[in-house]
PDB file of C-alpha atoms in Angstrom:
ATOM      1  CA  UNK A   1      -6.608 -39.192 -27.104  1.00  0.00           C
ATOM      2  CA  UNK A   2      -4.806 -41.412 -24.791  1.00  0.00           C
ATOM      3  CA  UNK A   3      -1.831 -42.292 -27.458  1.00  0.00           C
ATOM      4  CA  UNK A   4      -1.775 -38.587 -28.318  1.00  0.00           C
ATOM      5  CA  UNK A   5      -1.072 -38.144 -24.506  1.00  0.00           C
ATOM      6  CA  UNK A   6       1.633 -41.027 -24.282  1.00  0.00           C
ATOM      7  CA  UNK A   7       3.790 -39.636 -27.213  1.00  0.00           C
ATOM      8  CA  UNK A   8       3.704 -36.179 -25.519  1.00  0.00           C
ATOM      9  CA  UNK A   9       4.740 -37.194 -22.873  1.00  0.00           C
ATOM     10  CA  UNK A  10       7.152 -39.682 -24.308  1.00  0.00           C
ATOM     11  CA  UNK A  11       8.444 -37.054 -26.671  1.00  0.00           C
ATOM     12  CA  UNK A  12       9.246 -34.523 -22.854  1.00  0.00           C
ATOM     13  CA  UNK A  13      10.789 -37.690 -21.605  1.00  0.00           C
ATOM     14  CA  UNK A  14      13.129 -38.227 -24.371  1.00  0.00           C
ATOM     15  CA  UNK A  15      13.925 -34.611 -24.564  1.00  0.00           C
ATOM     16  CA  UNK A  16      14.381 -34.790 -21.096  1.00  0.00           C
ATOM     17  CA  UNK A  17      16.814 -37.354 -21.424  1.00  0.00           C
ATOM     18  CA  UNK A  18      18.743 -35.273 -23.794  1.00  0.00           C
ATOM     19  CA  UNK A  19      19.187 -32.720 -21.148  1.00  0.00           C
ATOM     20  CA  UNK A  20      20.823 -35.134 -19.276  1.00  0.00           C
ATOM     21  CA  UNK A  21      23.572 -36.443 -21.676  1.00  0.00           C
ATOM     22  CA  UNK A  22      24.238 -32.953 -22.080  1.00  0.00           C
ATOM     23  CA  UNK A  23      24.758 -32.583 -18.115  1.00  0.00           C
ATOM     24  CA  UNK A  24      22.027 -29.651 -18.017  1.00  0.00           C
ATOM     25  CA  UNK A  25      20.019 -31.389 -15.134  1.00  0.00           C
ATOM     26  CA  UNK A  26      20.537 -34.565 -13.402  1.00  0.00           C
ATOM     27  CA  UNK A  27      19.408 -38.101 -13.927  1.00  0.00           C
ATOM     28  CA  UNK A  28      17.338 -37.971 -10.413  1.00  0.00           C
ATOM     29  CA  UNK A  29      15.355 -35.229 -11.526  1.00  0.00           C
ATOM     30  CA  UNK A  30      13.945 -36.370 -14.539  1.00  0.00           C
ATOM     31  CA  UNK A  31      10.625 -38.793 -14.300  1.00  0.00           C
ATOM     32  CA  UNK A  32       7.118 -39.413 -16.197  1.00  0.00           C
ATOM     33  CA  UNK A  33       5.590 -37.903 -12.782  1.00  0.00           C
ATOM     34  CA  UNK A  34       7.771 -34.990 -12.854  1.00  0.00           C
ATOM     35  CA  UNK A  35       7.170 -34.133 -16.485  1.00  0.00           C
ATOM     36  CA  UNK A  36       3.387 -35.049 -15.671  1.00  0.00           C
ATOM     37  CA  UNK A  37       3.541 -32.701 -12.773  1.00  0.00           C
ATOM     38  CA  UNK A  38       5.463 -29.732 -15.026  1.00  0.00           C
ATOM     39  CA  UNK A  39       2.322 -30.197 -17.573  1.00  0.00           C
ATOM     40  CA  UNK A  40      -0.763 -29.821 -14.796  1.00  0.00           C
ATOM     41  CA  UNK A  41       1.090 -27.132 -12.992  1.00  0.00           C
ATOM     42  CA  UNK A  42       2.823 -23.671 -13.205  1.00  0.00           C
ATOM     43  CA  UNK A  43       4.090 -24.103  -9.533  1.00  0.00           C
ATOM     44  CA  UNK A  44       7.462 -26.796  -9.640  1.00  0.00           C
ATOM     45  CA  UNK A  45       6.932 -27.069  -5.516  1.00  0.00           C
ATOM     46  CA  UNK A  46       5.629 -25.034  -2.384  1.00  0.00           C
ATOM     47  CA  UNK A  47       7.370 -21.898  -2.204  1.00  0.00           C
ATOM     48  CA  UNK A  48       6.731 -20.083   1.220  1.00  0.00           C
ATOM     49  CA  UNK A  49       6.768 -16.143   2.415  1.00  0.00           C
ATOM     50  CA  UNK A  50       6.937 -14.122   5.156  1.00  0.00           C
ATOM     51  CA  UNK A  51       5.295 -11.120   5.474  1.00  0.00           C
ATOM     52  CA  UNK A  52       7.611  -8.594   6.392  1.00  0.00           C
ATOM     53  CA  UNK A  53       5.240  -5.175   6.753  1.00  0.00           C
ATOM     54  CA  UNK A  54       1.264  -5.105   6.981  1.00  0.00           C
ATOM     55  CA  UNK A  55       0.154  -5.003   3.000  1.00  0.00           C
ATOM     56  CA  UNK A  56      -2.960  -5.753   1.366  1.00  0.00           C
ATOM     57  CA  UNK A  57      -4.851  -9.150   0.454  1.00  0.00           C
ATOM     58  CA  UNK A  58      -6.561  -8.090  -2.908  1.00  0.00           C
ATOM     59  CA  UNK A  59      -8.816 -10.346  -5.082  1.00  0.00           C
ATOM     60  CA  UNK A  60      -6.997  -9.091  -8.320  1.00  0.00           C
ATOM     61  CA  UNK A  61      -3.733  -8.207  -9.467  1.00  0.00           C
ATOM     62  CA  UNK A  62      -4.604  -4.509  -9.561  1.00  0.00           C
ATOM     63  CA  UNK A  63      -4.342  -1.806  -6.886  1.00  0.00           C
ATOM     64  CA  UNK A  64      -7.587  -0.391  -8.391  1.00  0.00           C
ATOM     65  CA  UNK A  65      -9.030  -4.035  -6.986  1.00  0.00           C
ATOM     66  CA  UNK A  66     -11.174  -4.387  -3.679  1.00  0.00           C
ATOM     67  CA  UNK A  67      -9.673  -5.126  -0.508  1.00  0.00           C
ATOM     68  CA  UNK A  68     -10.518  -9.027   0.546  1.00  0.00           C
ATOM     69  CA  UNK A  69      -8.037  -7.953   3.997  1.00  0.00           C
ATOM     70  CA  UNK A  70      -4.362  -6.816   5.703  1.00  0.00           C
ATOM     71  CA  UNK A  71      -1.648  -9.147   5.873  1.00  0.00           C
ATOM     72  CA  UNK A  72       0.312  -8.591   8.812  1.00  0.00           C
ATOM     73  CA  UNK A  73       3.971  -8.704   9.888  1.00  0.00           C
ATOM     74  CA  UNK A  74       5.218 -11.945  10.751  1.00  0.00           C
ATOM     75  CA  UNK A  75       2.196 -14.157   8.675  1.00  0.00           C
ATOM     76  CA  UNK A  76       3.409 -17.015   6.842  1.00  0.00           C
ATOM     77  CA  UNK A  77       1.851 -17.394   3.405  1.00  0.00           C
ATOM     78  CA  UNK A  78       1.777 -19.573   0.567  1.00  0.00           C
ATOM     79  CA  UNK A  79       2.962 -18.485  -3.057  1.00  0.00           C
ATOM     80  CA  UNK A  80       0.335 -19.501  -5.670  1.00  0.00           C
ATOM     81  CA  UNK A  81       2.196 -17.879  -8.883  1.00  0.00           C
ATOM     82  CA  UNK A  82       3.414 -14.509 -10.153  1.00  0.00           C
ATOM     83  CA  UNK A  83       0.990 -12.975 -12.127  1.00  0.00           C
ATOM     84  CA  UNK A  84       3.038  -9.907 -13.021  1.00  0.00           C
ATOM     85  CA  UNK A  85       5.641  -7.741 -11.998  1.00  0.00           C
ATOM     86  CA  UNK A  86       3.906  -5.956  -8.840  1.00  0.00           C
ATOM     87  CA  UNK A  87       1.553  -9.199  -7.490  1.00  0.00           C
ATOM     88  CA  UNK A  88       2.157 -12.504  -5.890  1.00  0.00           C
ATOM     89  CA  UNK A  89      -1.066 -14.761  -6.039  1.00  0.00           C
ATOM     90  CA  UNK A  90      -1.049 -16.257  -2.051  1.00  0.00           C
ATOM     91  CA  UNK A  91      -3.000 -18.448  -0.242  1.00  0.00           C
ATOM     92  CA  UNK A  92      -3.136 -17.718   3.595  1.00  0.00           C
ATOM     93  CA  UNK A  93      -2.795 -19.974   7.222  1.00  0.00           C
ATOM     94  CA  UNK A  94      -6.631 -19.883   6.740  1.00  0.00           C
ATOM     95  CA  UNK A  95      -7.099 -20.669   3.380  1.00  0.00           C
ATOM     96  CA  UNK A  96      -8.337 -17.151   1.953  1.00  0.00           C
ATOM     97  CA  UNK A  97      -6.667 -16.708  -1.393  1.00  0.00           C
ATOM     98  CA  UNK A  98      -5.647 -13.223  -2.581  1.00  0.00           C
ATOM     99  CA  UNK A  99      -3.088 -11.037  -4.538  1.00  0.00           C
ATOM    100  CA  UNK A 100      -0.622  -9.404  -2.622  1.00  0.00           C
ATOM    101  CA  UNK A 101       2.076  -6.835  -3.565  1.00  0.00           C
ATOM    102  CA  UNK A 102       5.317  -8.672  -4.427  1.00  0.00           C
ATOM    103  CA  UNK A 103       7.532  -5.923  -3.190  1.00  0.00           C
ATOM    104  CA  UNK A 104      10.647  -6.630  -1.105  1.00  0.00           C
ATOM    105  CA  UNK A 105       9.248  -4.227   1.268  1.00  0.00           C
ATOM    106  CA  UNK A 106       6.224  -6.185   1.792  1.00  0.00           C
ATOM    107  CA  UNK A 107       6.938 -10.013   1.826  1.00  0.00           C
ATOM    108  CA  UNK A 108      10.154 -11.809   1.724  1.00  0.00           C
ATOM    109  CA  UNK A 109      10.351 -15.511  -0.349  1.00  0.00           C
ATOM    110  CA  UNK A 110      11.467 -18.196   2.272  1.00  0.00           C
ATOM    111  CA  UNK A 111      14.015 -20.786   1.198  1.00  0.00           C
ATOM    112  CA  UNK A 112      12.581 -23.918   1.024  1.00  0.00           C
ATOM    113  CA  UNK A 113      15.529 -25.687   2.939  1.00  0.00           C
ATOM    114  CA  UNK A 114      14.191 -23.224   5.769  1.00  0.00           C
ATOM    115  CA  UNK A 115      11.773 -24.057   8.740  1.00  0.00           C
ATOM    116  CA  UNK A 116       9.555 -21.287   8.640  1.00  0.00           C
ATOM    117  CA  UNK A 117       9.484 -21.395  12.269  1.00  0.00           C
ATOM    118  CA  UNK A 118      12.761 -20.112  12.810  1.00  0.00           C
ATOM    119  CA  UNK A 119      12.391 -16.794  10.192  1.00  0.00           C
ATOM    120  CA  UNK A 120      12.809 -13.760  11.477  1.00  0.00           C
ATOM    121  CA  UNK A 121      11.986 -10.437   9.876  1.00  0.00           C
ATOM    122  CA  UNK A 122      15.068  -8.720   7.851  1.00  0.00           C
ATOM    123  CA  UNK A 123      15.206  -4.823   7.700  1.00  0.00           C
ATOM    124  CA  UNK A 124      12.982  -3.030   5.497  1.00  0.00           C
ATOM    125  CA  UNK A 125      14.384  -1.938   2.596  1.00  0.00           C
ATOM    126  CA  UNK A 126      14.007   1.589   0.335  1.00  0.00           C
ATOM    127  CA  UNK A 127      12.015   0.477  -2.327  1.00  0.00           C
ATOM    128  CA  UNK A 128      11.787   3.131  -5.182  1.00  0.00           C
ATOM    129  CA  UNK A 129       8.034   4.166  -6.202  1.00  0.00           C
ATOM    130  CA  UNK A 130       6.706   2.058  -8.631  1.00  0.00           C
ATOM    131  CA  UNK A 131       5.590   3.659 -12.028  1.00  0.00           C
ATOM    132  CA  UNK A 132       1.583   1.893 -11.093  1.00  0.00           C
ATOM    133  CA  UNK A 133       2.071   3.634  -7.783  1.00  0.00           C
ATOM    134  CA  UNK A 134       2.756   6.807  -9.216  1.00  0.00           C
ATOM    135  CA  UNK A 135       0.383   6.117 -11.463  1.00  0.00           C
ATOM    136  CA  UNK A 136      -2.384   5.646  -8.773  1.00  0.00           C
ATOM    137  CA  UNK A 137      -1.210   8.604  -6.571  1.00  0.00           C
ATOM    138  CA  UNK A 138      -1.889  11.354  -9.595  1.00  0.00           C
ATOM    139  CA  UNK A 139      -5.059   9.550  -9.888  1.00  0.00           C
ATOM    140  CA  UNK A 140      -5.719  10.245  -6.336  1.00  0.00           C
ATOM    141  CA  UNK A 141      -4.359  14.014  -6.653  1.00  0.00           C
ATOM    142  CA  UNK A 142      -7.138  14.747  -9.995  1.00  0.00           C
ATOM    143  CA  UNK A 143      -9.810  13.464  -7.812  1.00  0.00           C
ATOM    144  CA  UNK A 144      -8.725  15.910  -5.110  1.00  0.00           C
ATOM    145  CA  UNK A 145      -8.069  18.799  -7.518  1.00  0.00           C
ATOM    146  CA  UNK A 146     -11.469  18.432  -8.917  1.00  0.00           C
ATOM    147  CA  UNK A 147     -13.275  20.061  -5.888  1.00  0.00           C
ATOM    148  CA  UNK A 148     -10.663  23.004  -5.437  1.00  0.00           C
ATOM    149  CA  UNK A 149     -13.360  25.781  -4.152  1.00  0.00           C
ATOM    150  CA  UNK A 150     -15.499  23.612  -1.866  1.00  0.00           C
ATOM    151  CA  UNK A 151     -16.951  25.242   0.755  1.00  0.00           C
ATOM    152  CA  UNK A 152     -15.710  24.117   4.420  1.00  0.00           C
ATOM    153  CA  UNK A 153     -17.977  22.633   6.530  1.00  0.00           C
ATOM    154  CA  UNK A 154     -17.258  21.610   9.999  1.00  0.00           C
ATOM    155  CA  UNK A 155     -18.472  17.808  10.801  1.00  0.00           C
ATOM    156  CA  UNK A 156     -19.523  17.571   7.014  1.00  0.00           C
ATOM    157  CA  UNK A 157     -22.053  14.773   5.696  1.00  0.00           C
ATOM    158  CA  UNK A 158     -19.898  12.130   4.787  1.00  0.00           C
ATOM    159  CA  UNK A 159     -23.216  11.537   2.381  1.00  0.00           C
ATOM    160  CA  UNK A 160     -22.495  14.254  -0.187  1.00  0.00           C
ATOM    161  CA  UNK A 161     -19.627  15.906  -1.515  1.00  0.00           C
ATOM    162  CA  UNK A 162     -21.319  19.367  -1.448  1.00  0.00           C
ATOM    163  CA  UNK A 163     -18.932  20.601   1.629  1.00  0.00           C
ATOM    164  CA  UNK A 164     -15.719  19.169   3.791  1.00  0.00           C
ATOM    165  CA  UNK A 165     -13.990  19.513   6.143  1.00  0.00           C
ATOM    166  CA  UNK A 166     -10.758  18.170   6.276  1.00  0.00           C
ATOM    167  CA  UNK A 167     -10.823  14.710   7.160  1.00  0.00           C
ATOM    168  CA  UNK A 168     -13.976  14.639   4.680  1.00  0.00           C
ATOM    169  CA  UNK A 169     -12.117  15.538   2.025  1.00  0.00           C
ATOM    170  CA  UNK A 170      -8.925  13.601   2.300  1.00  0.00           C
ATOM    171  CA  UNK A 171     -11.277  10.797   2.460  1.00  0.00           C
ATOM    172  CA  UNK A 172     -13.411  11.556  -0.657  1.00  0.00           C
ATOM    173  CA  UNK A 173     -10.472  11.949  -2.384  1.00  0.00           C
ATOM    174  CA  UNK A 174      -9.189   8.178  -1.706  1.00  0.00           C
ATOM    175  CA  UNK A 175     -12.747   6.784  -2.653  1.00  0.00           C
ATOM    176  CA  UNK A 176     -12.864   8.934  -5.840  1.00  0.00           C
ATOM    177  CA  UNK A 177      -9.269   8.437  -6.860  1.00  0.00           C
ATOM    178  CA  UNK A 178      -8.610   4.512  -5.710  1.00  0.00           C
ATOM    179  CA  UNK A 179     -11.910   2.940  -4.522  1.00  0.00           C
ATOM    180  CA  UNK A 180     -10.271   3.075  -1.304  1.00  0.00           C
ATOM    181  CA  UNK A 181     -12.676   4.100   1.829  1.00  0.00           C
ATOM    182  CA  UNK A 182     -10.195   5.627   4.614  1.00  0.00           C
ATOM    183  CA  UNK A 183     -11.919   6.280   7.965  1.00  0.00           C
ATOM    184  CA  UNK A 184     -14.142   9.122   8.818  1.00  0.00           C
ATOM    185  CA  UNK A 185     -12.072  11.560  11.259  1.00  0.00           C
ATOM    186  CA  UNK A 186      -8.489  12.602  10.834  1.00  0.00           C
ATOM    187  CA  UNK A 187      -7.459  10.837  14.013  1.00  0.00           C
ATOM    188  CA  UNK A 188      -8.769   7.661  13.045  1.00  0.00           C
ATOM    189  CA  UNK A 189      -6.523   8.532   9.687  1.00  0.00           C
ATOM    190  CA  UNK A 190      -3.696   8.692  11.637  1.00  0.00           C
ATOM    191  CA  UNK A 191      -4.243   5.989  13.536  1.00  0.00           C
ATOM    192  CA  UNK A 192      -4.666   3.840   9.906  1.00  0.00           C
ATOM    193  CA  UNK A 193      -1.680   5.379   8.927  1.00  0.00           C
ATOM    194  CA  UNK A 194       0.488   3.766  11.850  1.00  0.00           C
ATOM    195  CA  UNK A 195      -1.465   0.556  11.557  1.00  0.00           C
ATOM    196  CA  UNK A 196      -1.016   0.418   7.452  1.00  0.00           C
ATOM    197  CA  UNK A 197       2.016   1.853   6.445  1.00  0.00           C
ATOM    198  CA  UNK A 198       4.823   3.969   8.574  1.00  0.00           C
ATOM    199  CA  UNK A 199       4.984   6.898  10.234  1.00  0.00           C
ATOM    200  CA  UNK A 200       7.261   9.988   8.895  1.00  0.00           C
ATOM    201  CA  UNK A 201       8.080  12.255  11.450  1.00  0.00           C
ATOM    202  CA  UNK A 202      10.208  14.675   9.316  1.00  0.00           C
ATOM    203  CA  UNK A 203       8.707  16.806   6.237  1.00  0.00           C
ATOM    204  CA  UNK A 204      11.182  15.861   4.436  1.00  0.00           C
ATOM    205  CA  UNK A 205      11.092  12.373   4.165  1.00  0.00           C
ATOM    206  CA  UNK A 206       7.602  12.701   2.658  1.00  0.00           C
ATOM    207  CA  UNK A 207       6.713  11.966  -0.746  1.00  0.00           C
ATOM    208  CA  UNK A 208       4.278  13.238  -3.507  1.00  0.00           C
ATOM    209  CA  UNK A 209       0.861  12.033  -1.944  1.00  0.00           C
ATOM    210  CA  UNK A 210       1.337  11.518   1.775  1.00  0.00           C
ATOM    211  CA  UNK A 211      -0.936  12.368   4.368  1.00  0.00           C
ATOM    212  CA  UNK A 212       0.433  14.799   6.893  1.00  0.00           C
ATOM    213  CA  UNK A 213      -1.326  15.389  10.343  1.00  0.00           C
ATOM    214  CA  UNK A 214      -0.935  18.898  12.275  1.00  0.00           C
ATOM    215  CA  UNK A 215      -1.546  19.851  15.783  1.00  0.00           C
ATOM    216  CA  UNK A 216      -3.831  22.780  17.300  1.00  0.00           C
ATOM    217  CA  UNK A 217      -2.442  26.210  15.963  1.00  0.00           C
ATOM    218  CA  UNK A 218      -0.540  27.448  19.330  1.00  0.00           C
ATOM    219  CA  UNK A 219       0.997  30.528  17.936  1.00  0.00           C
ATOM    220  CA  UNK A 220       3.377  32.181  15.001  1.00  0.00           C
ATOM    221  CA  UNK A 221       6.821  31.554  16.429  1.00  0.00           C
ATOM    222  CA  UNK A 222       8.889  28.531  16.153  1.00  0.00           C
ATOM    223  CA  UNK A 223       9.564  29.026  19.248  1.00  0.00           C
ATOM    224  CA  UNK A 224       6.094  27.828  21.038  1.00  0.00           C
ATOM    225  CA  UNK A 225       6.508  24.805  19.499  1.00  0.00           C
ATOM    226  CA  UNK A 226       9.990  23.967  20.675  1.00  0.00           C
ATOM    227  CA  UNK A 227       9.441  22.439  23.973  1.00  0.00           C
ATOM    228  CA  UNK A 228       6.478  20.166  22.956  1.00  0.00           C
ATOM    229  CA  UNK A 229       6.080  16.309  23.017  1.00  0.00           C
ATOM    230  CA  UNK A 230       3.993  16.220  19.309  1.00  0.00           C
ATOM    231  CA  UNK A 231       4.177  12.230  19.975  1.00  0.00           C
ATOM    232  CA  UNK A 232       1.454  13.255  22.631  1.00  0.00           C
ATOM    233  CA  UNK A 233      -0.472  16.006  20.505  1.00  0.00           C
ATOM    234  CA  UNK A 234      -3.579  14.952  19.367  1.00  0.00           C
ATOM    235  CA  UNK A 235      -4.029  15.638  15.132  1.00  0.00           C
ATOM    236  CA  UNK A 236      -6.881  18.613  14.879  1.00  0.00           C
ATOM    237  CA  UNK A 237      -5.953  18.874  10.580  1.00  0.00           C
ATOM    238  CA  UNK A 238      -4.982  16.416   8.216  1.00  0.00           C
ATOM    239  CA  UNK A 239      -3.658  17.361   4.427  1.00  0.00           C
ATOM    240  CA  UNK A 240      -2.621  16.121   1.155  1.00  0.00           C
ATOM    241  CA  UNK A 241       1.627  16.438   0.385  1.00  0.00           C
ATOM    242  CA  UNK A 242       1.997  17.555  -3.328  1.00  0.00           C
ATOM    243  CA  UNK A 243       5.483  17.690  -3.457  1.00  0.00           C
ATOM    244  CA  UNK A 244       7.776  20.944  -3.854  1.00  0.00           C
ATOM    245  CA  UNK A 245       6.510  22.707  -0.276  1.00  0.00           C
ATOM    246  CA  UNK A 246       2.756  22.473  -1.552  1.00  0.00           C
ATOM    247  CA  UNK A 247      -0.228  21.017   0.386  1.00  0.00           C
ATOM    248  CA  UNK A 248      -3.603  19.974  -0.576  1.00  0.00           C
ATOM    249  CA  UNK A 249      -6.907  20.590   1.839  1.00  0.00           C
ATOM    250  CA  UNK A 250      -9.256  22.410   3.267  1.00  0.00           C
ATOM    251  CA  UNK A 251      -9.590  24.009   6.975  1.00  0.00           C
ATOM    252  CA  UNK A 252     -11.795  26.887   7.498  1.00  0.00           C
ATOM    253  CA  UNK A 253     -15.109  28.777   5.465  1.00  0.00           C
ATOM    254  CA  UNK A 254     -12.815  32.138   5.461  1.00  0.00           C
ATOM    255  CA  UNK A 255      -9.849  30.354   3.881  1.00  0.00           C
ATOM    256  CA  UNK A 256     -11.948  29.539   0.430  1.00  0.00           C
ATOM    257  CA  UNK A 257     -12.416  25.622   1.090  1.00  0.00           C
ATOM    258  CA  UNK A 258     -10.638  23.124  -0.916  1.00  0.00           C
ATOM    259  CA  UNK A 259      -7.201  24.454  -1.620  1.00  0.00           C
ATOM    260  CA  UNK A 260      -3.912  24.280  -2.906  1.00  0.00           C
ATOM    261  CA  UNK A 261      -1.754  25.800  -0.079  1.00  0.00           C
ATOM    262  CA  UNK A 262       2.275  26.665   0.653  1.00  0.00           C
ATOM    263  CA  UNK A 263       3.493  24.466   3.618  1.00  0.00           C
ATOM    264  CA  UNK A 264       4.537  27.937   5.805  1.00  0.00           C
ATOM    265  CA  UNK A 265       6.281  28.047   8.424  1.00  0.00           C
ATOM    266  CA  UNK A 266       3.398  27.730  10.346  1.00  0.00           C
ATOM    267  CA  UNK A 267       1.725  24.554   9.143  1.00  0.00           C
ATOM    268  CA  UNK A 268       5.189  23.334   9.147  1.00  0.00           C
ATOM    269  CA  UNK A 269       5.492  23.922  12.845  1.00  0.00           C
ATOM    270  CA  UNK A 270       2.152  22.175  13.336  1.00  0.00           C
ATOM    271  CA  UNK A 271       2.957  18.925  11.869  1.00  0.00           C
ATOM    272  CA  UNK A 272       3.105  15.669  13.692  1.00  0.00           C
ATOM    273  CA  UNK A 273       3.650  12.775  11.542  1.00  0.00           C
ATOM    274  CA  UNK A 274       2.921  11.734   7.958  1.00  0.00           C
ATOM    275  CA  UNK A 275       2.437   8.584   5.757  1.00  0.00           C
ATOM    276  CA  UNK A 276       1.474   6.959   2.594  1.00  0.00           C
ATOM    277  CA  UNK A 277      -2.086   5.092   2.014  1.00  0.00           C
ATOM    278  CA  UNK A 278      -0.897   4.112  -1.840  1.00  0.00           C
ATOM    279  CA  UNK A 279       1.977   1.538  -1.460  1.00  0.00           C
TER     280      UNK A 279
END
């Protein structure tokens, strides 16, 4: 075993020094510890990241995967390997180890040149949706489409899925869907949407599977709305965005429960804010 090892690594060394003669790497790189290192290790040295938005710590490369905790903006963390195209593996300051989306959006390789003390946050790209998180959002979407005809039920059992009301059902729908448990209560939703992701203040710049959050119904006309600070409204509905003026909910026993509903003018004039939960 041990001369099986030594021409291995004799047999890197030489070709190692063929690299060299050829001027492909340089003399100073090449050593039996280096090669010995290459061999043990899929890692060639530390590689450091920032965290540039909150994201998730996950203990597999999977969005499907439990939630070991949040990353936040600003950590420093450790790059363990690539595992695919969507995941870093990461050890944190404290030592948990996790896999974390390796999105542009979310984390942001440090030179290694670079102390991290001095990095500062860059501006947060537009990343395009990702074909896994489309993938995950439809999943979401069936789960939700499943219970169309629900009866409404005002401060519903979170225990059974025989009646919702809104914030019920938005949640159900995340736990069928994704294995993901949002809080109870719509305000608490919104709140986990500010903390989690980013806030969308204009219909428009939401996307196929966003949370929106409405006001109290004040009236018909556009025009009671008009004067109102909404950053100071507190959220009385919550909904699912399906894309193409559509919404996904439920919000009173007359309306029929769980629903597929046209964002009207009136919902529209209701809205607050929005966000994604899938990133």
């Amino acid at each position: 075993m041990i001369k099986s090892h030594k021409q291995l690594t004799a047999s890197l060394l030489i070709s190692a020094a063929l690299s060299v003669s050829l001027g492909t790497i340089s003399p100073q790189s090449v050593s039996a510890a280096s090669v010995s290192s290459n061999l043990s290790s899929t890692v060639s040295a530390v590689q450091t990241a920032h965290i540039e938005s909150t994201v998730r710590l996950r203990t597999a490369p999977s969005t499907s995967s439990s939630v070991l905790t949040y990353l936040n903006k600003g950590d420093i963390v450790t790059i363990l390997e690539k595992t695919n195209n969507y995941f870093y593996k990461v050890r944190t300051a404290d030592g948990e180890v996790g896999y974390t989306s390796s999105l542009d959006k979310y984390i942001r390789l440090i030179p290694k040149n670079v102390d991290v003390g001095t990095v500062t946050p860059l501006p947060t790209p537009t990343v395009p949706v990702t074909p896994s998180t489309s993938r995950v959002v439809e999943d979401v979407i069936s789960a939700g489409i499943k219970y169309l005809g629900t009866p409404y039920e005002y401060g519903s059992s979170r225990n059974t899925t025989d009646t919702f009301d809104c914030s019920d059902f938005i949640r159900q729908m995340f736990l069928d869907g994704n294995q993901l448990r949002l809080p109870a209560d719509s305000r608490s939703q919104g709140e986990w949407i500010k903390e989690n992701s980013r806030a969308v203040n204009d219909i428009s710049g939401l996307k196929r599977g966003d949370l929106m959050f409405f006001m109290s119904y004040k009236g018909s006309s556009s025009s009671v709305y008009a004067g109102i600070d909404k950053s100071s409204e507190r959220i009385t509905h919550v909904a699912l965005y399906l894309g193409e003026g559509q919404i996904l909910h439920t919000y009173s026993v007359t309306s029929g429960g769980v629903k597929v509903d046209k964002l009207s003018a009136s919902w529209s004039n209701r809205f607050l804010y929005g966000g994604s939960v899938i990133q």
